[in-house]
PDB file of C-alpha atoms in Angstrom:
ATOM      1  CA  UNK A   9     -69.775 -23.392 -58.361  1.00 77.00           C
ATOM      2  CA  UNK A  10     -67.153 -20.855 -57.225  1.00 89.00           C
ATOM      3  CA  UNK A  11     -64.641 -21.766 -54.563  1.00 91.00           C
ATOM      4  CA  UNK A  12     -66.170 -19.615 -51.806  1.00 94.00           C
ATOM      5  CA  UNK A  13     -69.650 -21.057 -52.287  1.00 95.00           C
ATOM      6  CA  UNK A  14     -68.275 -24.588 -52.312  1.00 95.00           C
ATOM      7  CA  UNK A  15     -66.321 -23.908 -49.126  1.00 96.00           C
ATOM      8  CA  UNK A  16     -69.258 -22.347 -47.329  1.00 97.00           C
ATOM      9  CA  UNK A  17     -71.594 -25.212 -48.269  1.00 97.00           C
ATOM     10  CA  UNK A  18     -69.128 -27.833 -47.078  1.00 97.00           C
ATOM     11  CA  UNK A  19     -68.611 -26.113 -43.731  1.00 98.00           C
ATOM     12  CA  UNK A  20     -72.353 -25.537 -43.272  1.00 98.00           C
ATOM     13  CA  UNK A  21     -72.906 -29.252 -43.757  1.00 97.00           C
ATOM     14  CA  UNK A  22     -70.195 -30.118 -41.217  1.00 98.00           C
ATOM     15  CA  UNK A  23     -71.925 -27.978 -38.582  1.00 98.00           C
ATOM     16  CA  UNK A  24     -75.337 -29.441 -39.408  1.00 97.00           C
ATOM     17  CA  UNK A  25     -74.026 -32.986 -39.061  1.00 97.00           C
ATOM     18  CA  UNK A  26     -72.356 -32.129 -35.745  1.00 96.00           C
ATOM     19  CA  UNK A  27     -68.934 -33.113 -37.037  1.00 96.00           C
ATOM     20  CA  UNK A  28     -67.247 -29.891 -35.946  1.00 97.00           C
ATOM     21  CA  UNK A  29     -67.653 -27.361 -33.136  1.00 97.00           C
ATOM     22  CA  UNK A  30     -65.639 -24.642 -34.849  1.00 97.00           C
ATOM     23  CA  UNK A  31     -64.049 -23.945 -38.214  1.00 98.00           C
ATOM     24  CA  UNK A  32     -60.819 -22.044 -38.840  1.00 98.00           C
ATOM     25  CA  UNK A  33     -60.647 -20.158 -42.114  1.00 98.00           C
ATOM     26  CA  UNK A  34     -60.307 -16.702 -43.645  1.00 98.00           C
ATOM     27  CA  UNK A  35     -62.623 -13.730 -43.960  1.00 97.00           C
ATOM     28  CA  UNK A  36     -62.364 -10.366 -45.696  1.00 96.00           C
ATOM     29  CA  UNK A  37     -59.882  -7.903 -44.260  1.00 94.00           C
ATOM     30  CA  UNK A  38     -59.969  -4.127 -44.023  1.00 92.00           C
ATOM     31  CA  UNK A  39     -58.615  -3.623 -47.564  1.00 93.00           C
ATOM     32  CA  UNK A  40     -59.303  -5.397 -50.889  1.00 90.00           C
ATOM     33  CA  UNK A  41     -55.903  -7.111 -50.789  1.00 92.00           C
ATOM     34  CA  UNK A  42     -56.216  -8.134 -47.147  1.00 93.00           C
ATOM     35  CA  UNK A  43     -57.771 -11.176 -45.502  1.00 96.00           C
ATOM     36  CA  UNK A  44     -57.652 -12.257 -41.887  1.00 97.00           C
ATOM     37  CA  UNK A  45     -58.017 -15.538 -40.033  1.00 97.00           C
ATOM     38  CA  UNK A  46     -61.411 -16.194 -38.482  1.00 97.00           C
ATOM     39  CA  UNK A  47     -62.969 -18.843 -36.303  1.00 97.00           C
ATOM     40  CA  UNK A  48     -66.565 -19.762 -37.146  1.00 97.00           C
ATOM     41  CA  UNK A  49     -68.565 -21.266 -34.291  1.00 96.00           C
ATOM     42  CA  UNK A  50     -72.057 -21.609 -35.805  1.00 96.00           C
ATOM     43  CA  UNK A  51     -73.440 -22.514 -39.207  1.00 96.00           C
ATOM     44  CA  UNK A  52     -75.179 -19.141 -39.639  1.00 96.00           C
ATOM     45  CA  UNK A  53     -71.744 -17.483 -39.946  1.00 97.00           C
ATOM     46  CA  UNK A  54     -70.244 -19.616 -42.724  1.00 97.00           C
ATOM     47  CA  UNK A  55     -70.945 -16.864 -45.306  1.00 97.00           C
ATOM     48  CA  UNK A  56     -67.988 -15.003 -43.821  1.00 97.00           C
ATOM     49  CA  UNK A  57     -65.610 -17.634 -45.158  1.00 97.00           C
ATOM     50  CA  UNK A  58     -63.557 -16.854 -48.258  1.00 96.00           C
ATOM     51  CA  UNK A  59     -60.413 -18.042 -49.997  1.00 95.00           C
ATOM     52  CA  UNK A  60     -58.301 -16.086 -52.467  1.00 93.00           C
ATOM     53  CA  UNK A  61     -54.674 -15.306 -53.324  1.00 92.00           C
ATOM     54  CA  UNK A  62     -54.323 -12.972 -50.336  1.00 95.00           C
ATOM     55  CA  UNK A  63     -54.910 -15.675 -47.706  1.00 95.00           C
ATOM     56  CA  UNK A  64     -51.292 -15.645 -46.548  1.00 94.00           C
ATOM     57  CA  UNK A  65     -51.630 -16.617 -42.875  1.00 96.00           C
ATOM     58  CA  UNK A  66     -50.682 -20.123 -41.813  1.00 97.00           C
ATOM     59  CA  UNK A  67     -53.828 -21.209 -39.927  1.00 97.00           C
ATOM     60  CA  UNK A  68     -52.275 -24.212 -38.201  1.00 97.00           C
ATOM     61  CA  UNK A  69     -51.176 -22.132 -35.181  1.00 95.00           C
ATOM     62  CA  UNK A  70     -54.837 -21.879 -34.101  1.00 96.00           C
ATOM     63  CA  UNK A  71     -55.098 -25.649 -33.702  1.00 94.00           C
ATOM     64  CA  UNK A  72     -52.723 -26.143 -30.818  1.00 83.00           C
ATOM     65  CA  UNK A  73     -54.114 -26.803 -27.367  1.00 81.00           C
ATOM     66  CA  UNK A  74     -57.804 -27.091 -28.269  1.00 83.00           C
ATOM     67  CA  UNK A  75     -59.776 -30.266 -27.469  1.00 87.00           C
ATOM     68  CA  UNK A  76     -62.689 -29.135 -29.667  1.00 92.00           C
ATOM     69  CA  UNK A  77     -63.727 -30.909 -32.841  1.00 96.00           C
ATOM     70  CA  UNK A  78     -62.249 -28.516 -35.351  1.00 97.00           C
ATOM     71  CA  UNK A  79     -62.482 -28.007 -39.070  1.00 98.00           C
ATOM     72  CA  UNK A  80     -59.796 -26.058 -40.888  1.00 98.00           C
ATOM     73  CA  UNK A  81     -59.146 -24.739 -44.369  1.00 97.00           C
ATOM     74  CA  UNK A  82     -55.641 -25.670 -45.454  1.00 96.00           C
ATOM     75  CA  UNK A  83     -53.511 -24.676 -48.415  1.00 92.00           C
ATOM     76  CA  UNK A  84     -50.153 -26.364 -48.953  1.00 90.00           C
ATOM     77  CA  UNK A  85     -48.289 -24.396 -46.248  1.00 93.00           C
ATOM     78  CA  UNK A  86     -50.955 -24.922 -43.599  1.00 95.00           C
ATOM     79  CA  UNK A  87     -51.364 -28.583 -44.517  1.00 94.00           C
ATOM     80  CA  UNK A  88     -47.636 -29.260 -44.190  1.00 94.00           C
ATOM     81  CA  UNK A  89     -47.576 -27.567 -40.790  1.00 96.00           C
ATOM     82  CA  UNK A  90     -50.575 -29.620 -39.643  1.00 96.00           C
ATOM     83  CA  UNK A  91     -48.705 -32.742 -40.729  1.00 95.00           C
ATOM     84  CA  UNK A  92     -45.798 -31.705 -38.543  1.00 93.00           C
ATOM     85  CA  UNK A  93     -48.048 -30.855 -35.574  1.00 94.00           C
ATOM     86  CA  UNK A  94     -49.698 -34.278 -35.777  1.00 94.00           C
ATOM     87  CA  UNK A  95     -46.277 -35.864 -35.930  1.00 92.00           C
ATOM     88  CA  UNK A  96     -45.170 -33.891 -32.875  1.00 90.00           C
ATOM     89  CA  UNK A  97     -48.403 -34.850 -31.019  1.00 90.00           C
ATOM     90  CA  UNK A  98     -49.543 -31.231 -30.747  1.00 92.00           C
ATOM     91  CA  UNK A  99     -52.778 -31.908 -32.606  1.00 93.00           C
ATOM     92  CA  UNK A 100     -55.131 -34.862 -32.258  1.00 93.00           C
ATOM     93  CA  UNK A 101     -56.093 -35.922 -35.804  1.00 94.00           C
ATOM     94  CA  UNK A 102     -59.257 -37.591 -34.451  1.00 94.00           C
ATOM     95  CA  UNK A 103     -60.652 -34.132 -33.596  1.00 94.00           C
ATOM     96  CA  UNK A 104     -59.695 -32.647 -36.917  1.00 97.00           C
ATOM     97  CA  UNK A 105     -61.491 -32.238 -40.236  1.00 97.00           C
ATOM     98  CA  UNK A 106     -59.303 -30.752 -42.952  1.00 97.00           C
ATOM     99  CA  UNK A 107     -60.634 -29.146 -46.104  1.00 97.00           C
ATOM    100  CA  UNK A 108     -57.672 -28.745 -48.422  1.00 94.00           C
ATOM    101  CA  UNK A 109     -57.675 -26.131 -51.113  1.00 92.00           C
ATOM    102  CA  UNK A 110     -55.677 -25.790 -54.264  1.00 82.00           C
ATOM    103  CA  UNK A 111     -52.979 -23.187 -53.916  1.00 81.00           C
ATOM    104  CA  UNK A 112     -51.531 -21.609 -57.036  1.00 81.00           C
ATOM    105  CA  UNK A 113     -49.442 -19.265 -54.908  1.00 86.00           C
ATOM    106  CA  UNK A 114     -50.255 -16.388 -52.606  1.00 90.00           C
ATOM    107  CA  UNK A 115     -49.792 -12.788 -53.732  1.00 91.00           C
ATOM    108  CA  UNK A 116     -48.786  -9.394 -52.372  1.00 90.00           C
ATOM    109  CA  UNK A 117     -51.017  -6.341 -52.670  1.00 89.00           C
ATOM    110  CA  UNK A 118     -49.825  -5.693 -56.252  1.00 90.00           C
ATOM    111  CA  UNK A 119     -50.809  -9.224 -57.204  1.00 89.00           C
ATOM    112  CA  UNK A 120     -47.241 -10.524 -57.492  1.00 91.00           C
ATOM    113  CA  UNK A 121     -46.739 -14.142 -56.437  1.00 89.00           C
ATOM    114  CA  UNK A 122     -44.775 -14.348 -53.182  1.00 90.00           C
ATOM    115  CA  UNK A 123     -41.173 -15.504 -53.399  1.00 87.00           C
ATOM    116  CA  UNK A 124     -41.825 -18.487 -51.130  1.00 87.00           C
ATOM    117  CA  UNK A 125     -44.547 -19.665 -53.506  1.00 88.00           C
ATOM    118  CA  UNK A 126     -42.263 -19.403 -56.540  1.00 85.00           C
ATOM    119  CA  UNK A 127     -39.902 -21.894 -54.899  1.00 83.00           C
ATOM    120  CA  UNK A 128     -42.577 -24.285 -53.652  1.00 83.00           C
ATOM    121  CA  UNK A 129     -42.385 -27.777 -55.082  1.00 77.00           C
ATOM    122  CA  UNK A 130     -44.476 -29.490 -52.443  1.00 76.00           C
ATOM    123  CA  UNK A 131     -47.537 -31.546 -53.204  1.00 77.00           C
ATOM    124  CA  UNK A 132     -50.441 -31.592 -50.767  1.00 81.00           C
ATOM    125  CA  UNK A 133     -49.793 -34.099 -47.975  1.00 84.00           C
ATOM    126  CA  UNK A 134     -52.568 -36.700 -48.126  1.00 84.00           C
ATOM    127  CA  UNK A 135     -53.986 -36.002 -44.694  1.00 90.00           C
ATOM    128  CA  UNK A 136     -57.012 -33.978 -45.739  1.00 93.00           C
ATOM    129  CA  UNK A 137     -60.624 -35.142 -45.573  1.00 96.00           C
ATOM    130  CA  UNK A 138     -61.913 -33.194 -48.540  1.00 94.00           C
ATOM    131  CA  UNK A 139     -60.381 -31.236 -51.379  1.00 93.00           C
ATOM    132  CA  UNK A 140     -61.829 -28.177 -53.070  1.00 91.00           C
ATOM    133  CA  UNK A 141     -60.951 -28.191 -56.752  1.00 77.00           C
ATOM    134  CA  UNK A 142     -58.385 -30.413 -58.422  1.00 71.00           C
ATOM    135  CA  UNK A 143     -54.945 -30.890 -57.002  1.00 66.00           C
ATOM    136  CA  UNK A 144     -52.449 -28.782 -58.915  1.00 65.00           C
ATOM    137  CA  UNK A 145     -48.900 -29.615 -59.871  1.00 60.00           C
ATOM    138  CA  UNK A 146     -45.957 -28.065 -58.081  1.00 57.00           C
ATOM    139  CA  UNK A 147     -44.583 -24.723 -59.235  1.00 59.00           C
ATOM    140  CA  UNK A 148     -40.875 -25.495 -59.568  1.00 63.00           C
ATOM    141  CA  UNK A 149     -38.660 -28.466 -60.358  1.00 67.00           C
ATOM    142  CA  UNK A 150     -37.133 -30.540 -57.527  1.00 66.00           C
ATOM    143  CA  UNK A 151     -33.890 -28.888 -56.460  1.00 67.00           C
ATOM    144  CA  UNK A 152     -34.766 -25.492 -57.932  1.00 81.00           C
ATOM    145  CA  UNK A 153     -36.308 -24.417 -54.648  1.00 83.00           C
ATOM    146  CA  UNK A 154     -32.768 -23.874 -53.338  1.00 90.00           C
ATOM    147  CA  UNK A 155     -31.603 -21.612 -56.178  1.00 88.00           C
ATOM    148  CA  UNK A 156     -32.192 -18.451 -54.172  1.00 91.00           C
ATOM    149  CA  UNK A 157     -29.565 -19.450 -51.599  1.00 93.00           C
ATOM    150  CA  UNK A 158     -26.900 -20.471 -54.103  1.00 92.00           C
ATOM    151  CA  UNK A 159     -25.085 -17.131 -54.162  1.00 93.00           C
ATOM    152  CA  UNK A 160     -24.899 -17.043 -50.371  1.00 94.00           C
ATOM    153  CA  UNK A 161     -23.635 -20.626 -50.259  1.00 93.00           C
ATOM    154  CA  UNK A 162     -20.778 -19.734 -52.591  1.00 94.00           C
ATOM    155  CA  UNK A 163     -19.380 -17.126 -50.223  1.00 95.00           C
ATOM    156  CA  UNK A 164     -16.501 -18.026 -47.876  1.00 96.00           C
ATOM    157  CA  UNK A 165     -17.526 -18.837 -44.320  1.00 94.00           C
ATOM    158  CA  UNK A 166     -16.256 -15.469 -43.083  1.00 96.00           C
ATOM    159  CA  UNK A 167     -18.411 -13.554 -45.576  1.00 96.00           C
ATOM    160  CA  UNK A 168     -21.489 -15.615 -44.721  1.00 95.00           C
ATOM    161  CA  UNK A 169     -20.894 -15.002 -41.034  1.00 94.00           C
ATOM    162  CA  UNK A 170     -20.555 -11.300 -41.739  1.00 95.00           C
ATOM    163  CA  UNK A 171     -23.815 -11.342 -43.734  1.00 96.00           C
ATOM    164  CA  UNK A 172     -25.800 -12.927 -40.926  1.00 95.00           C
ATOM    165  CA  UNK A 173     -24.202 -10.768 -38.259  1.00 94.00           C
ATOM    166  CA  UNK A 174     -25.479  -7.689 -40.086  1.00 95.00           C
ATOM    167  CA  UNK A 175     -28.938  -9.183 -40.460  1.00 96.00           C
ATOM    168  CA  UNK A 176     -29.208 -10.198 -36.809  1.00 95.00           C
ATOM    169  CA  UNK A 177     -27.998  -6.768 -35.695  1.00 94.00           C
ATOM    170  CA  UNK A 178     -31.283  -5.400 -37.078  1.00 95.00           C
ATOM    171  CA  UNK A 179     -33.329  -7.673 -34.776  1.00 95.00           C
ATOM    172  CA  UNK A 180     -35.464  -5.755 -32.249  1.00 93.00           C
ATOM    173  CA  UNK A 181     -36.271  -8.920 -30.243  1.00 92.00           C
ATOM    174  CA  UNK A 182     -40.027  -8.563 -30.671  1.00 94.00           C
ATOM    175  CA  UNK A 183     -40.251 -12.382 -30.928  1.00 94.00           C
ATOM    176  CA  UNK A 184     -42.808 -12.136 -33.733  1.00 96.00           C
ATOM    177  CA  UNK A 185     -40.833 -14.819 -35.609  1.00 96.00           C
ATOM    178  CA  UNK A 186     -41.200 -17.192 -32.681  1.00 96.00           C
ATOM    179  CA  UNK A 187     -44.809 -16.365 -31.898  1.00 95.00           C
ATOM    180  CA  UNK A 188     -46.030 -16.923 -35.457  1.00 96.00           C
ATOM    181  CA  UNK A 189     -44.080 -20.162 -35.983  1.00 96.00           C
ATOM    182  CA  UNK A 190     -46.307 -23.281 -36.053  1.00 95.00           C
ATOM    183  CA  UNK A 191     -43.545 -25.509 -34.698  1.00 93.00           C
ATOM    184  CA  UNK A 192     -42.412 -23.169 -31.883  1.00 92.00           C
ATOM    185  CA  UNK A 193     -44.767 -24.617 -29.289  1.00 90.00           C
ATOM    186  CA  UNK A 194     -42.734 -24.870 -26.070  1.00 89.00           C
ATOM    187  CA  UNK A 195     -44.862 -23.854 -23.061  1.00 86.00           C
ATOM    188  CA  UNK A 196     -41.984 -21.757 -21.818  1.00 87.00           C
ATOM    189  CA  UNK A 197     -39.344 -20.441 -24.161  1.00 87.00           C
ATOM    190  CA  UNK A 198     -35.822 -20.119 -22.823  1.00 85.00           C
ATOM    191  CA  UNK A 199     -35.776 -16.616 -24.321  1.00 85.00           C
ATOM    192  CA  UNK A 200     -38.421 -15.607 -21.743  1.00 85.00           C
ATOM    193  CA  UNK A 201     -36.800 -17.168 -18.693  1.00 81.00           C
ATOM    194  CA  UNK A 202     -35.283 -14.826 -16.168  1.00 78.00           C
ATOM    195  CA  UNK A 203     -34.277 -17.465 -13.573  1.00 76.00           C
ATOM    196  CA  UNK A 204     -32.037 -18.962 -14.872  1.00 75.00           C
ATOM    197  CA  UNK A 205     -31.556 -16.431 -17.631  1.00 76.00           C
ATOM    198  CA  UNK A 206     -30.283 -18.123 -20.772  1.00 78.00           C
ATOM    199  CA  UNK A 207     -30.711 -15.192 -23.128  1.00 79.00           C
ATOM    200  CA  UNK A 208     -30.024 -11.637 -22.030  1.00 80.00           C
ATOM    201  CA  UNK A 209     -32.860  -9.176 -22.532  1.00 78.00           C
ATOM    202  CA  UNK A 210     -30.397  -6.598 -23.815  1.00 78.00           C
ATOM    203  CA  UNK A 211     -30.903  -5.773 -27.436  1.00 79.00           C
ATOM    204  CA  UNK A 212     -27.330  -6.029 -28.580  1.00 82.00           C
ATOM    205  CA  UNK A 213     -25.475  -7.787 -31.344  1.00 84.00           C
ATOM    206  CA  UNK A 214     -24.218 -10.844 -29.452  1.00 86.00           C
ATOM    207  CA  UNK A 215     -27.528 -11.645 -27.731  1.00 89.00           C
ATOM    208  CA  UNK A 216     -29.519 -11.059 -30.907  1.00 91.00           C
ATOM    209  CA  UNK A 217     -27.242 -13.437 -32.703  1.00 91.00           C
ATOM    210  CA  UNK A 218     -27.575 -16.025 -29.944  1.00 91.00           C
ATOM    211  CA  UNK A 219     -31.374 -15.792 -29.853  1.00 92.00           C
ATOM    212  CA  UNK A 220     -31.802 -16.100 -33.617  1.00 94.00           C
ATOM    213  CA  UNK A 221     -29.362 -18.977 -34.028  1.00 93.00           C
ATOM    214  CA  UNK A 222     -30.939 -20.751 -31.055  1.00 93.00           C
ATOM    215  CA  UNK A 223     -34.413 -20.442 -32.591  1.00 94.00           C
ATOM    216  CA  UNK A 224     -33.213 -21.668 -35.957  1.00 94.00           C
ATOM    217  CA  UNK A 225     -31.502 -24.692 -34.421  1.00 92.00           C
ATOM    218  CA  UNK A 226     -34.648 -25.356 -32.398  1.00 92.00           C
ATOM    219  CA  UNK A 227     -36.806 -25.747 -35.527  1.00 93.00           C
ATOM    220  CA  UNK A 228     -34.142 -27.609 -37.469  1.00 91.00           C
ATOM    221  CA  UNK A 229     -35.724 -30.632 -39.146  1.00 90.00           C
ATOM    222  CA  UNK A 230     -39.223 -29.399 -38.251  1.00 92.00           C
ATOM    223  CA  UNK A 231     -39.513 -26.140 -40.203  1.00 94.00           C
ATOM    224  CA  UNK A 232     -41.865 -26.607 -43.170  1.00 93.00           C
ATOM    225  CA  UNK A 233     -40.865 -23.384 -44.952  1.00 93.00           C
ATOM    226  CA  UNK A 234     -44.205 -21.620 -44.579  1.00 94.00           C
ATOM    227  CA  UNK A 235     -42.261 -18.338 -44.434  1.00 95.00           C
ATOM    228  CA  UNK A 236     -44.386 -16.814 -41.680  1.00 96.00           C
ATOM    229  CA  UNK A 237     -41.336 -15.734 -39.626  1.00 97.00           C
ATOM    230  CA  UNK A 238     -40.001 -13.767 -42.572  1.00 96.00           C
ATOM    231  CA  UNK A 239     -43.426 -12.287 -43.388  1.00 95.00           C
ATOM    232  CA  UNK A 240     -43.993 -10.842 -39.925  1.00 96.00           C
ATOM    233  CA  UNK A 241     -40.445  -9.674 -39.215  1.00 97.00           C
ATOM    234  CA  UNK A 242     -40.622  -5.871 -38.840  1.00 97.00           C
ATOM    235  CA  UNK A 243     -36.994  -5.414 -39.895  1.00 97.00           C
ATOM    236  CA  UNK A 244     -37.144  -7.874 -42.803  1.00 96.00           C
ATOM    237  CA  UNK A 245     -34.517 -10.410 -41.742  1.00 97.00           C
ATOM    238  CA  UNK A 246     -34.388 -12.998 -44.578  1.00 97.00           C
ATOM    239  CA  UNK A 247     -34.999 -16.006 -42.328  1.00 96.00           C
ATOM    240  CA  UNK A 248     -35.948 -18.274 -45.216  1.00 95.00           C
ATOM    241  CA  UNK A 249     -32.401 -18.140 -46.548  1.00 95.00           C
ATOM    242  CA  UNK A 250     -30.903 -19.747 -43.479  1.00 95.00           C
ATOM    243  CA  UNK A 251     -33.852 -22.042 -42.794  1.00 95.00           C
ATOM    244  CA  UNK A 252     -33.848 -23.249 -46.390  1.00 93.00           C
ATOM    245  CA  UNK A 253     -30.120 -23.915 -46.149  1.00 94.00           C
ATOM    246  CA  UNK A 254     -30.705 -26.011 -43.029  1.00 93.00           C
ATOM    247  CA  UNK A 255     -33.548 -27.858 -44.757  1.00 92.00           C
ATOM    248  CA  UNK A 256     -31.240 -28.614 -47.679  1.00 93.00           C
ATOM    249  CA  UNK A 257     -28.588 -30.047 -45.341  1.00 92.00           C
ATOM    250  CA  UNK A 258     -31.131 -32.307 -43.617  1.00 91.00           C
ATOM    251  CA  UNK A 259     -32.525 -33.444 -46.952  1.00 91.00           C
ATOM    252  CA  UNK A 260     -29.094 -34.313 -48.368  1.00 90.00           C
ATOM    253  CA  UNK A 261     -27.923 -36.137 -45.246  1.00 88.00           C
ATOM    254  CA  UNK A 262     -31.099 -37.994 -44.303  1.00 88.00           C
ATOM    255  CA  UNK A 263     -33.449 -37.753 -47.292  1.00 89.00           C
ATOM    256  CA  UNK A 264     -36.004 -36.196 -44.992  1.00 91.00           C
ATOM    257  CA  UNK A 265     -38.475 -33.447 -45.875  1.00 89.00           C
ATOM    258  CA  UNK A 266     -40.495 -31.948 -42.976  1.00 90.00           C
ATOM    259  CA  UNK A 267     -44.267 -31.859 -43.362  1.00 90.00           C
ATOM    260  CA  UNK A 268     -44.551 -34.647 -45.886  1.00 88.00           C
ATOM    261  CA  UNK A 269     -45.815 -37.565 -43.829  1.00 88.00           C
ATOM    262  CA  UNK A 270     -47.026 -37.543 -40.171  1.00 87.00           C
ATOM    263  CA  UNK A 271     -45.719 -41.077 -39.643  1.00 88.00           C
ATOM    264  CA  UNK A 272     -42.194 -40.093 -40.693  1.00 86.00           C
ATOM    265  CA  UNK A 273     -40.151 -39.126 -37.615  1.00 81.00           C
ATOM    266  CA  UNK A 274     -37.655 -36.240 -37.883  1.00 81.00           C
ATOM    267  CA  UNK A 275     -34.135 -37.674 -38.100  1.00 82.00           C
ATOM    268  CA  UNK A 276     -32.786 -35.484 -35.300  1.00 79.00           C
ATOM    269  CA  UNK A 277     -35.269 -36.925 -32.802  1.00 78.00           C
ATOM    270  CA  UNK A 278     -34.680 -40.584 -33.583  1.00 78.00           C
ATOM    271  CA  UNK A 279     -31.900 -43.026 -32.993  1.00 74.00           C
ATOM    272  CA  UNK A 280     -30.974 -46.265 -34.714  1.00 74.00           C
ATOM    273  CA  UNK A 281     -28.432 -48.868 -33.823  1.00 75.00           C
ATOM    274  CA  UNK A 282     -25.521 -48.313 -36.118  1.00 76.00           C
ATOM    275  CA  UNK A 283     -25.732 -44.539 -35.949  1.00 73.00           C
ATOM    276  CA  UNK A 284     -22.127 -43.292 -35.929  1.00 70.00           C
ATOM    277  CA  UNK A 285     -22.584 -40.808 -33.073  1.00 66.00           C
ATOM    278  CA  UNK A 286     -20.997 -42.543 -30.076  1.00 62.00           C
ATOM    279  CA  UNK A 287     -22.149 -39.908 -27.605  1.00 56.00           C
ATOM    280  CA  UNK A 288     -25.845 -40.802 -27.807  1.00 56.00           C
ATOM    281  CA  UNK A 289     -25.540 -44.589 -27.502  1.00 53.00           C
TER     282      UNK A 289
END
């Protein structure tokens, strides 16, 4: 049985048994190398569902805020984001049915595996209800996922600062990076506030820098490296380089990897007696 047929039969059965009220998955896009997210609300529509190497969207952002019994198709990126959303109490796992799918890496329109997938060494978090196909092994060795930031790390602080200043100067403040991010879920973002205004609306170097650094610090310890911010950025700011660097720092200091286990609290939101930081006691 091919993967699409297996998926469609599983979802059809979930609707028939009344276990879900909607299902979040992918359907064909406007071009052969395009797919788009879709929400299925009745069993007669399950034939629209597909999965292939062009299913690049992280579907977890469609889970937030809905009380409906929801099924969702999840590859590794989506599953890790769901894990984080459960941990952050943004998704009720009791209303969720997850069909995990093996992910050998997503591809661009020429069929080349995406860079983020080449550096993925994450196994599927064990929070899914069913799995389509056999679970595959990770695509790179532990530690190798940080190789692409090594050259930048070697630069002096001044050169790194110069690099990021140039990148952030390109920002047009469209906020696509924030809007697509699964873990950017504040009801009101400080970047949108006008009274009191924390971030100027002017599109200039200093405010662009402030906005981008603020967003990165905001997702520190919660970013699961799905790469959606980098994918949707219209000016191609390499966000994964700085987010991966921050992930590496958290991992080395606390042994923590976001999106691995919903019962594992992010280290920057917890406190233990004996922590050396006097200011938070």
